[in-house]
Amino acid sequence: MTTDLKERLPSGFGRLWTAQTVSSLGDGVTHGALPLLALTLTRDPMALAVVTAAGTLPWLLFGVLGGALVDRWDRRRTMWVADAARTALLAIPAGAAALDALSIPLLAAVAFLLGIGGLFFDTAATAYLPDLLGRDPALLERANSRLRGTQTAASGFAGPPAGSALLALGRAVPLLADALSFAISAVLVRSLPAAPLPVLEARESLLRQARAGASYVFRDRLLLGLALRPAVGNVAFLAVETVLALFAHDRLGIGSFGFGLLLTAEAAGGLLGAGIASFLGRRLGTGTALTCTAAVEGLAILGLAAAPNPYVAGLSLAVCGAGMGATMVLGPSLRQAIVPAHLMGRVASTSRMLAMCAAPFGAFLGGWLATTYDLRTPLYAAAGLLLTMTAVTATMTGNRRVEAALRAAAPAS
């Protein structure tokens, strides 16, 4: 029986949706402004790679332990405290920018600390949503489509051009805008209903709990396949992101505002992909849909590498964004539907850790290839990685395996 989403969503979902949308808008402002801020300090691709990679290192260092902590803590409190801490943290680079004291090491340190806050917030939010929505697979998919769609629109479609424009008003302005977004999100999240704490094994150490979550992912072929896709994808996408601002400027002749529009094209595709994700899942099956979107991403990056002008580059990024948008709805929704509640934080953080710990490698790979060869080489390498990953993981996340997992997770009637 089909039930309208609005009739089934609890009131708390609207506040969570609003909080994440506002925060994503601030992230988009920083995402558009940070590469341009770094470019005002250096044009060394490896130095730019340090800033890009720093934000992903917390997942490599603390990812699994962070998930174990989230499974012990009140998830709502974890979210709003993380956002409040990030609000205060952004005052540091904003003040340095106002005093003309910004540096690459400072930007890298701030990116690292923001990454720690993001680790706890994202893991807690991923674990909180199934409890809020009753772990209904169809409802989770549609809710994640809304969350992903508005986050993409805010962080990619509206945020980057706004970040470029705000940067013209002063180097501190985009950072202050992001701080304000975190503050608003913290207030909204604090008003959400508390979810019950998962029941954990008595007297079990934090390290053992973390190990249990990681083992659960690595023993399950479907969960491992869902984790490997973004892990390999992050190597590719960070290699592209590291050199994209320089590629756009030096090879495509795009200025600061044009770079923001280029990111907006990717976000527009992501918005479309998030909107059609449920349709693709129903039409093709979730497993086949995930394989198709992965192939689309690889072909789109190949098109970006060969782009002769900004228009082809923008179209390629839009197509890539569509594949990413659909993937980021289908994959997490499936994971939230099949993983037991008491393991959700650890499984989510393990999966995210695999993705994020691959990202620094991608960032340095992109910087090294650009320095050793030319600016198009990281893009061709990224396309090859994505297409190889598609072939390797296709059987791990096939429709039969997905359907079997959903049947096993369904409550007995």
Short mmCIF file of C-alpha atoms in Angstrom, two decimals:
data_model
loop_
_atom_site.label_atom_id
_atom_site.label_comp_id
_atom_site.label_asym_id
_atom_site.label_seq_id
_atom_site.Cartn_x
_atom_site.Cartn_y
_atom_site.Cartn_z
CA MET A 1 0.00 0.00 0.00
CA THR A 2 1.35 3.43 -0.95
CA THR A 3 1.24 6.14 1.70
CA ASP A 4 2.00 9.78 1.14
CA LEU A 5 5.38 10.79 2.60
CA LYS A 6 4.03 13.91 4.27
CA GLU A 7 1.42 11.86 6.17
CA ARG A 8 4.00 9.45 7.54
CA LEU A 9 6.85 11.73 8.43
CA PRO A 10 7.09 12.74 12.10
CA SER A 11 7.28 16.46 12.80
CA GLY A 12 10.91 16.12 13.85
CA PHE A 13 11.95 15.27 10.32
CA GLY A 14 11.08 18.79 9.15
CA ARG A 15 13.44 20.29 11.73
CA LEU A 16 16.21 17.84 10.86
CA TRP A 17 15.69 18.56 7.17
CA THR A 18 15.82 22.32 7.76
CA ALA A 19 18.90 22.07 9.98
CA GLN A 20 20.86 20.03 7.45
CA THR A 21 19.77 22.28 4.57
CA VAL A 22 20.90 25.46 6.35
CA SER A 23 24.19 23.85 7.34
CA SER A 24 24.70 22.59 3.79
CA LEU A 25 24.23 26.10 2.45
CA GLY A 26 27.04 27.30 4.70
CA ASP A 27 29.20 24.37 3.62
CA GLY A 28 28.59 25.30 -0.01
CA VAL A 29 29.69 28.86 0.67
CA THR A 30 32.95 27.58 2.19
CA HIS A 31 33.36 24.94 -0.54
CA GLY A 32 33.26 27.65 -3.18
CA ALA A 33 35.44 30.10 -1.26
CA LEU A 34 38.09 27.84 0.33
CA PRO A 35 39.90 26.82 -2.90
CA LEU A 36 39.92 30.47 -3.96
CA LEU A 37 41.22 31.50 -0.52
CA ALA A 38 43.98 28.92 -0.83
CA LEU A 39 44.81 30.17 -4.32
CA THR A 40 45.41 33.66 -2.88
CA LEU A 41 48.14 32.11 -0.71
CA THR A 42 49.79 29.63 -3.11
CA ARG A 43 49.60 28.13 -6.58
CA ASP A 44 51.45 24.95 -5.60
CA PRO A 45 49.18 21.93 -6.35
CA MET A 46 50.70 19.94 -3.47
CA ALA A 47 49.99 22.74 -0.99
CA LEU A 48 46.41 22.84 -2.20
CA ALA A 49 46.28 19.06 -1.75
CA VAL A 50 47.30 19.45 1.93
CA VAL A 51 44.27 21.67 2.62
CA THR A 52 41.94 19.31 0.74
CA ALA A 53 43.26 16.20 2.47
CA ALA A 54 43.28 17.65 6.00
CA GLY A 55 39.51 17.64 6.27
CA THR A 56 39.35 13.92 5.53
CA LEU A 57 42.08 12.75 7.93
CA PRO A 58 39.81 12.53 11.04
CA TRP A 59 37.93 9.67 9.37
CA LEU A 60 41.18 7.80 8.86
CA LEU A 61 42.38 8.38 12.44
CA PHE A 62 39.15 8.20 14.46
CA GLY A 63 36.40 6.90 12.15
CA VAL A 64 35.62 3.52 13.70
CA LEU A 65 36.09 4.72 17.29
CA GLY A 66 33.86 7.69 16.53
CA GLY A 67 31.08 5.35 15.41
CA ALA A 68 31.41 3.32 18.61
CA LEU A 69 31.10 6.51 20.65
CA VAL A 70 28.01 7.59 18.71
CA ASP A 71 26.42 4.20 19.52
CA ARG A 72 27.01 4.97 23.22
CA TRP A 73 25.89 8.61 23.20
CA ASP A 74 22.61 10.40 22.73
CA ARG A 75 22.61 10.96 18.97
CA ARG A 76 20.64 14.18 19.04
CA ARG A 77 23.01 15.72 21.62
CA THR A 78 26.01 14.58 19.59
CA MET A 79 24.70 16.43 16.53
CA TRP A 80 23.98 19.78 18.16
CA VAL A 81 27.20 19.83 20.20
CA ALA A 82 29.23 19.11 17.05
CA ASP A 83 27.55 22.00 15.23
CA ALA A 84 28.05 24.37 18.15
CA ALA A 85 31.75 23.47 18.27
CA ARG A 86 32.13 24.09 14.54
CA THR A 87 30.49 27.49 14.94
CA ALA A 88 33.15 28.52 17.46
CA LEU A 89 35.97 26.99 15.44
CA LEU A 90 35.23 29.03 12.31
CA ALA A 91 35.81 32.24 14.27
CA ILE A 92 39.55 31.44 14.16
CA PRO A 93 40.13 31.58 10.39
CA ALA A 94 37.60 34.41 10.08
CA GLY A 95 39.65 36.46 12.55
CA ALA A 96 42.90 35.52 10.80
CA ALA A 97 41.42 36.57 7.46
CA ALA A 98 40.35 39.91 8.89
CA LEU A 99 43.87 40.44 10.26
CA ASP A 100 45.51 39.30 7.00
CA ALA A 101 47.11 36.38 8.87
CA LEU A 102 45.74 33.43 6.89
CA SER A 103 48.16 30.68 5.93
CA ILE A 104 48.05 27.22 4.36
CA PRO A 105 48.90 25.51 7.70
CA LEU A 106 46.05 27.39 9.43
CA LEU A 107 43.56 26.47 6.71
CA ALA A 108 44.68 22.84 6.92
CA ALA A 109 44.35 22.78 10.73
CA VAL A 110 40.87 24.28 10.61
CA ALA A 111 39.84 21.81 7.90
CA PHE A 112 41.07 18.96 10.13
CA LEU A 113 39.09 20.13 13.17
CA LEU A 114 35.98 20.78 11.08
CA GLY A 115 36.40 17.22 9.83
CA ILE A 116 36.25 15.90 13.40
CA GLY A 117 33.00 17.77 13.96
CA GLY A 118 31.67 16.44 10.68
CA LEU A 119 32.59 12.88 11.67
CA PHE A 120 30.44 12.99 14.80
CA PHE A 121 27.57 14.94 13.24
CA ASP A 122 27.28 12.84 10.09
CA THR A 123 27.55 9.52 11.91
CA ALA A 124 24.98 10.53 14.50
CA ALA A 125 22.59 11.88 11.85
CA THR A 126 22.87 8.67 9.81
CA ALA A 127 22.11 6.57 12.90
CA TYR A 128 19.33 8.90 14.10
CA LEU A 129 17.26 8.92 10.90
CA PRO A 130 16.21 5.21 10.91
CA ASP A 131 15.00 5.58 14.51
CA LEU A 132 13.05 8.72 13.60
CA LEU A 133 11.40 7.09 10.58
CA GLY A 134 10.78 3.61 11.98
CA ARG A 135 13.34 1.90 9.68
CA ASP A 136 10.84 1.71 6.80
CA PRO A 137 12.93 1.07 3.60
CA ALA A 138 10.67 2.98 1.21
CA LEU A 139 10.27 5.87 3.62
CA LEU A 140 14.01 6.03 4.24
CA GLU A 141 14.68 6.14 0.51
CA ARG A 142 12.22 8.95 -0.10
CA ALA A 143 13.34 10.88 2.98
CA ASN A 144 17.00 10.55 1.96
CA SER A 145 16.01 11.76 -1.50
CA ARG A 146 14.61 14.92 0.04
CA LEU A 147 17.58 15.38 2.34
CA ARG A 148 20.09 14.76 -0.43
CA GLY A 149 18.20 16.94 -2.90
CA THR A 150 18.02 20.00 -0.68
CA GLN A 151 21.55 19.50 0.62
CA THR A 152 22.82 19.33 -2.95
CA ALA A 153 20.86 22.42 -3.93
CA ALA A 154 22.13 24.32 -0.91
CA SER A 155 25.76 23.16 -0.81
CA GLY A 156 26.31 23.06 -4.54
CA PHE A 157 23.71 25.05 -6.44
CA ALA A 158 23.37 28.11 -4.21
CA GLY A 159 26.41 27.94 -1.94
CA PRO A 160 29.44 28.09 -4.28
CA PRO A 161 28.33 31.19 -6.26
CA ALA A 162 27.39 32.81 -2.96
CA GLY A 163 30.82 31.91 -1.57
CA SER A 164 32.55 33.48 -4.56
CA ALA A 165 30.40 36.61 -4.24
CA LEU A 166 30.90 36.87 -0.46
CA LEU A 167 34.63 36.49 -0.92
CA ALA A 168 34.59 39.73 -2.88
CA LEU A 169 33.27 41.45 0.27
CA GLY A 170 36.16 40.18 2.38
CA ARG A 171 38.06 36.99 3.05
CA ALA A 172 36.37 36.51 6.44
CA VAL A 173 32.81 36.85 5.15
CA PRO A 174 32.30 33.31 3.70
CA LEU A 175 33.70 31.77 6.89
CA LEU A 176 31.35 33.81 9.08
CA ALA A 177 28.42 32.76 6.88
CA ASP A 178 29.28 29.10 7.42
CA ALA A 179 29.61 29.68 11.18
CA LEU A 180 26.12 31.20 11.24
CA SER A 181 24.72 28.18 9.40
CA PHE A 182 26.20 25.80 11.99
CA ALA A 183 24.71 27.89 14.82
CA ILE A 184 21.22 27.76 13.29
CA SER A 185 21.55 24.02 12.72
CA ALA A 186 22.60 23.45 16.35
CA VAL A 187 19.51 25.26 17.64
CA LEU A 188 17.17 23.28 15.39
CA VAL A 189 18.75 19.91 16.15
CA ARG A 190 18.60 20.57 19.89
CA SER A 191 14.80 20.79 19.58
CA LEU A 192 14.47 17.32 18.01
CA PRO A 193 12.99 14.42 19.98
CA ALA A 194 15.57 12.20 21.64
CA ALA A 195 15.99 8.69 20.24
CA PRO A 196 16.41 5.73 22.59
CA LEU A 197 20.00 4.69 23.18
CA PRO A 198 20.88 1.35 21.54
CA VAL A 199 21.37 -1.57 23.90
CA LEU A 200 25.08 -2.49 23.85
CA GLU A 201 26.85 -5.50 25.24
CA ALA A 202 27.57 -5.03 28.94
CA ARG A 203 31.12 -4.24 30.02
CA GLU A 204 32.41 -4.39 26.46
CA SER A 205 35.33 -2.05 25.78
CA LEU A 206 35.11 0.78 23.27
CA LEU A 207 37.81 -0.83 21.13
CA ARG A 208 35.99 -4.16 21.05
CA GLN A 209 32.72 -2.46 20.12
CA ALA A 210 34.48 -0.59 17.33
CA ARG A 211 36.02 -3.84 16.09
CA ALA A 212 32.60 -5.52 16.08
CA GLY A 213 31.18 -2.78 13.86
CA ALA A 214 34.07 -2.99 11.40
CA SER A 215 33.85 -6.80 11.29
CA TYR A 216 30.15 -6.60 10.52
CA VAL A 217 30.91 -4.56 7.39
CA PHE A 218 33.83 -6.68 6.16
CA ARG A 219 31.99 -9.98 6.66
CA ASP A 220 28.92 -8.86 4.72
CA ARG A 221 29.57 -8.81 0.96
CA LEU A 222 26.74 -6.37 0.25
CA LEU A 223 27.79 -3.89 2.93
CA LEU A 224 31.41 -4.20 1.80
CA GLY A 225 30.38 -3.47 -1.78
CA LEU A 226 28.38 -0.44 -0.65
CA ALA A 227 31.45 0.78 1.26
CA LEU A 228 33.95 0.18 -1.55
CA ARG A 229 32.03 2.28 -4.08
CA PRO A 230 32.48 5.60 -2.25
CA ALA A 231 35.98 4.60 -1.10
CA VAL A 232 37.29 4.20 -4.65
CA GLY A 233 35.07 7.07 -5.75
CA ASN A 234 36.66 9.40 -3.21
CA VAL A 235 40.13 8.64 -4.54
CA ALA A 236 38.89 9.68 -7.96
CA PHE A 237 36.80 12.67 -6.91
CA LEU A 238 39.43 14.13 -4.59
CA ALA A 239 42.03 13.81 -7.34
CA VAL A 240 39.68 15.88 -9.50
CA GLU A 241 38.71 18.36 -6.77
CA THR A 242 42.33 19.06 -5.84
CA VAL A 243 43.15 20.42 -9.29
CA LEU A 244 39.71 21.58 -10.45
CA ALA A 245 40.14 25.26 -9.54
CA LEU A 246 43.54 25.35 -11.24
CA PHE A 247 42.26 23.34 -14.23
CA ALA A 248 39.32 25.70 -14.63
CA HIS A 249 41.56 28.77 -14.46
CA ASP A 250 44.52 27.63 -16.54
CA ARG A 251 42.94 25.25 -19.09
CA LEU A 252 39.38 26.54 -19.43
CA GLY A 253 40.01 30.23 -18.82
CA ILE A 254 37.42 30.49 -16.02
CA GLY A 255 37.62 33.17 -13.31
CA SER A 256 36.38 33.05 -9.72
CA PHE A 257 32.70 33.57 -10.54
CA GLY A 258 32.87 31.07 -13.39
CA PHE A 259 34.39 28.49 -11.08
CA GLY A 260 31.39 28.90 -8.79
CA LEU A 261 29.08 28.33 -11.76
CA LEU A 262 31.02 25.20 -12.69
CA LEU A 263 30.38 23.78 -9.22
CA THR A 264 26.76 24.84 -9.56
CA ALA A 265 26.43 22.74 -12.72
CA GLU A 266 27.58 19.69 -10.77
CA ALA A 267 25.10 20.48 -8.00
CA ALA A 268 22.25 20.89 -10.49
CA GLY A 269 22.96 17.40 -11.76
CA GLY A 270 23.11 16.13 -8.19
CA LEU A 271 19.70 17.62 -7.51
CA LEU A 272 18.26 15.81 -10.53
CA GLY A 273 19.94 12.55 -9.55
CA ALA A 274 18.58 12.70 -6.00
CA GLY A 275 15.11 13.39 -7.37
CA ILE A 276 15.05 10.38 -9.69
CA ALA A 277 16.88 7.94 -7.38
CA SER A 278 13.70 6.28 -6.11
CA PHE A 279 12.39 5.92 -9.65
CA LEU A 280 15.64 4.29 -10.78
CA GLY A 281 15.58 1.95 -7.79
CA ARG A 282 12.02 0.84 -8.57
CA ARG A 283 12.59 0.57 -12.31
CA LEU A 284 15.97 -1.18 -12.35
CA GLY A 285 16.28 -2.55 -8.85
CA THR A 286 18.58 -0.91 -6.32
CA GLY A 287 21.60 -3.04 -7.22
CA THR A 288 21.41 -2.44 -10.97
CA ALA A 289 20.69 1.24 -10.42
CA LEU A 290 23.86 1.58 -8.31
CA THR A 291 25.94 -0.08 -11.02
CA CYS A 292 24.52 2.21 -13.70
CA THR A 293 25.11 5.39 -11.70
CA ALA A 294 28.73 4.36 -11.02
CA ALA A 295 29.34 3.87 -14.74
CA VAL A 296 27.77 7.24 -15.50
CA GLU A 297 30.15 8.94 -13.04
CA GLY A 298 33.21 7.41 -14.68
CA LEU A 299 32.15 8.35 -18.20
CA ALA A 300 31.31 11.88 -17.09
CA ILE A 301 34.77 12.44 -15.57
CA LEU A 302 36.26 11.13 -18.81
CA GLY A 303 34.26 13.82 -20.61
CA LEU A 304 35.53 16.46 -18.18
CA ALA A 305 39.15 15.42 -18.82
CA ALA A 306 38.70 15.86 -22.57
CA ALA A 307 36.55 19.02 -22.32
CA PRO A 308 37.69 21.64 -24.85
CA ASN A 309 35.71 24.49 -23.28
CA PRO A 310 33.78 25.46 -20.11
CA TYR A 311 30.43 24.40 -21.56
CA VAL A 312 31.46 20.79 -22.11
CA ALA A 313 33.13 20.79 -18.70
CA GLY A 314 29.94 22.06 -17.05
CA LEU A 315 27.81 19.44 -18.82
CA SER A 316 30.22 16.67 -17.78
CA LEU A 317 30.12 17.79 -14.15
CA ALA A 318 26.32 17.97 -14.26
CA VAL A 319 26.11 14.36 -15.52
CA CYS A 320 28.61 13.26 -12.88
CA GLY A 321 26.59 15.08 -10.22
CA ALA A 322 23.44 13.25 -11.31
CA GLY A 323 25.14 9.89 -10.86
CA MET A 324 26.50 10.90 -7.48
CA GLY A 325 23.16 12.29 -6.33
CA ALA A 326 21.32 9.06 -7.10
CA THR A 327 24.05 6.94 -5.52
CA MET A 328 24.01 8.98 -2.32
CA VAL A 329 20.29 8.32 -1.92
CA LEU A 330 20.18 4.63 -2.84
CA GLY A 331 23.29 3.43 -0.99
CA PRO A 332 22.72 4.98 2.46
CA SER A 333 18.99 4.20 2.38
CA LEU A 334 19.72 0.53 1.75
CA ARG A 335 22.31 0.44 4.54
CA GLN A 336 19.93 2.11 7.02
CA ALA A 337 17.23 -0.44 6.20
CA ILE A 338 19.32 -3.59 6.69
CA VAL A 339 21.70 -2.78 9.58
CA PRO A 340 20.52 -3.43 13.17
CA ALA A 341 19.96 -0.28 15.25
CA HIS A 342 22.60 -1.09 17.87
CA LEU A 343 25.28 -1.31 15.13
CA MET A 344 24.14 1.58 12.98
CA GLY A 345 26.63 4.16 14.23
CA ARG A 346 29.59 1.80 13.93
CA VAL A 347 28.61 0.44 10.52
CA ALA A 348 27.97 3.94 9.19
CA SER A 349 31.28 5.25 10.50
CA THR A 350 33.23 2.23 9.22
CA SER A 351 31.73 2.65 5.77
CA ARG A 352 32.37 6.38 5.81
CA MET A 353 35.89 5.82 7.15
CA LEU A 354 36.76 3.60 4.20
CA ALA A 355 35.55 6.34 1.89
CA MET A 356 37.20 9.21 3.71
CA CYS A 357 40.55 7.55 4.41
CA ALA A 358 40.86 7.00 0.66
CA ALA A 359 40.31 10.71 0.04
CA PRO A 360 43.75 11.98 1.21
CA PHE A 361 45.35 9.50 -1.17
CA GLY A 362 43.19 10.89 -3.96
CA ALA A 363 44.09 14.47 -3.08
CA PHE A 364 47.83 13.78 -3.09
CA LEU A 365 47.51 11.62 -6.20
CA GLY A 366 45.83 14.49 -8.00
CA GLY A 367 48.48 16.95 -6.88
CA TRP A 368 51.34 14.61 -7.81
CA LEU A 369 49.94 13.77 -11.26
CA ALA A 370 49.31 17.43 -12.01
CA THR A 371 52.82 18.39 -10.91
CA THR A 372 54.55 15.50 -12.69
CA TYR A 373 52.48 15.49 -15.88
CA ASP A 374 49.76 18.06 -16.55
CA LEU A 375 46.39 19.20 -15.21
CA ARG A 376 44.35 16.80 -17.33
CA THR A 377 46.19 13.67 -16.16
CA PRO A 378 44.46 13.43 -12.74
CA LEU A 379 41.09 13.61 -14.51
CA TYR A 380 41.89 10.74 -16.88
CA ALA A 381 43.23 8.69 -13.96
CA ALA A 382 40.06 9.37 -11.96
CA ALA A 383 37.85 8.22 -14.83
CA GLY A 384 39.81 4.98 -15.12
CA LEU A 385 39.46 4.29 -11.40
CA LEU A 386 35.71 4.88 -11.44
CA LEU A 387 35.09 2.57 -14.40
CA THR A 388 37.29 -0.15 -12.89
CA MET A 389 35.43 0.12 -9.57
CA THR A 390 32.10 -0.26 -11.39
CA ALA A 391 33.18 -3.57 -12.89
CA VAL A 392 34.66 -4.94 -9.65
CA THR A 393 31.73 -4.19 -7.32
CA ALA A 394 28.83 -4.87 -9.69
CA THR A 395 28.27 -8.44 -8.43
CA MET A 396 28.70 -7.46 -4.78
CA THR A 397 25.64 -5.18 -4.84
CA GLY A 398 23.43 -7.00 -7.36
CA ASN A 399 19.65 -7.06 -7.15
CA ARG A 400 19.43 -10.60 -5.79
CA ARG A 401 21.80 -9.83 -2.93
CA VAL A 402 19.92 -6.60 -2.12
CA GLU A 403 16.52 -8.34 -2.08
CA ALA A 404 17.83 -11.13 0.15
CA ALA A 405 19.22 -8.61 2.65
CA LEU A 406 15.95 -6.67 2.78
CA ARG A 407 13.99 -9.88 3.40
CA ALA A 408 16.35 -10.87 6.21
CA ALA A 409 16.04 -7.44 7.86
CA ALA A 410 12.24 -7.24 7.60
CA PRO A 411 10.45 -7.68 10.94
CA ALA A 412 8.51 -10.90 11.34
CA SER A 413 4.80 -10.41 10.63
#
